[in-house]
Amino acid sequence: MALRSKLACCALAVACCLPPTAAQAAPSTFGTIFGNALLCIDQVERAYFHEYLSASFGPAYKREGGADWFRVDARLWGVEVTEAIVSDDSSDLVFVGAVLEATPEELDVAIASAAGVRHIAVDQSAFPVRQARPGSKIVYFNTKSKIYCARYKPLPPE
């Protein structure tokens, strides 16, 4: 077997051993670009964020709940982010979201410490939705948190 064929076989064998859904490391702009969008203090544009997440972490691994879901390897506000979400075109809303390895209470404290934005419980339930003045919301996602910013799609020009 030629050296080139042996190298190609070795590369294929190594690639087959890697998990197909492994997340790529986050770009240095992740906190500024995606974090600010999650807090609703920056623009939320579906096509832009879909391209940004695809370029940064590879293609979405699923489409569910009106959104494309991406596996990510990142931290925001000192908390591990495992998934990022961007709306698809099936909804009247455009939104971005993320799943983080912290309870909503822990995430609120982390965001307040790092960005100065507080999320206040809007109901008295056992698992209250927390909302910030700019509009972002933190909800329970099993034992984790999901934070998101949702806006109505702009009306088309007349």
mmCIF file of C-alpha atoms in Angstrom, residues 19-24 49-50 53-65 67-73 81-86 88 97-101 141-142 144-146:
data_model
loop_
_atom_site.group_PDB
_atom_site.id
_atom_site.type_symbol
_atom_site.label_atom_id
_atom_site.label_comp_id
_atom_site.label_asym_id
_atom_site.label_seq_id
_atom_site.Cartn_x
_atom_site.Cartn_y
_atom_site.Cartn_z
ATOM 1 C CA PRO A 19 -17.641 11.875 18.317
ATOM 2 C CA PRO A 20 -19.619 13.296 15.387
ATOM 3 C CA THR A 21 -21.382 15.889 17.525
ATOM 4 C CA ALA A 22 -18.393 17.282 19.408
ATOM 5 C CA ALA A 23 -18.664 21.021 19.819
ATOM 6 C CA GLN A 24 -15.953 23.334 18.566
ATOM 7 C CA PHE A 49 -26.898 34.229 14.171
ATOM 8 C CA HIS A 50 -27.519 31.046 12.213
ATOM 9 C CA LEU A 53 -23.217 29.671 15.083
ATOM 10 C CA SER A 54 -22.706 27.461 12.010
ATOM 11 C CA ALA A 55 -19.314 29.024 11.293
ATOM 12 C CA SER A 56 -18.283 28.841 14.953
ATOM 13 C CA PHE A 57 -19.602 25.410 15.967
ATOM 14 C CA GLY A 58 -20.587 23.535 12.823
ATOM 15 C CA PRO A 59 -24.064 22.712 11.552
ATOM 16 C CA ALA A 60 -27.106 22.520 13.808
ATOM 17 C CA TYR A 61 -27.569 19.041 15.229
ATOM 18 C CA LYS A 62 -31.370 19.225 15.403
ATOM 19 C CA ARG A 63 -34.390 21.328 14.542
ATOM 20 C CA GLU A 64 -36.997 21.393 17.280
ATOM 21 C CA GLY A 65 -39.478 23.859 18.762
ATOM 22 C CA ALA A 67 -35.353 26.513 16.313
ATOM 23 C CA ASP A 68 -32.053 25.122 15.109
ATOM 24 C CA TRP A 69 -29.971 23.725 17.992
ATOM 25 C CA PHE A 70 -26.173 23.845 18.045
ATOM 26 C CA ARG A 71 -23.823 22.045 20.429
ATOM 27 C CA VAL A 72 -21.330 24.544 21.795
ATOM 28 C CA ASP A 73 -18.266 24.549 24.002
ATOM 29 C CA VAL A 81 -22.920 26.856 27.810
ATOM 30 C CA THR A 82 -23.820 23.508 26.228
ATOM 31 C CA GLU A 83 -26.290 24.467 23.502
ATOM 32 C CA ALA A 84 -27.170 27.545 21.477
ATOM 33 C CA ILE A 85 -30.509 28.059 19.782
ATOM 34 C CA VAL A 86 -31.588 30.273 16.896
ATOM 35 C CA ASP A 88 -36.068 29.049 12.196
ATOM 36 C CA GLY A 97 -31.218 31.234 23.238
ATOM 37 C CA ALA A 98 -28.734 29.130 25.150
ATOM 38 C CA VAL A 99 -28.753 26.265 27.627
ATOM 39 C CA LEU A 100 -26.388 26.767 30.564
ATOM 40 C CA GLU A 101 -25.127 24.494 33.337
ATOM 41 C CA PHE A 141 -34.630 23.593 31.507
ATOM 42 C CA ASN A 142 -34.704 20.449 33.645
ATOM 43 C CA LYS A 144 -30.263 23.693 33.890
ATOM 44 C CA SER A 145 -31.235 27.136 32.636
ATOM 45 C CA LYS A 146 -32.342 28.368 29.267
#
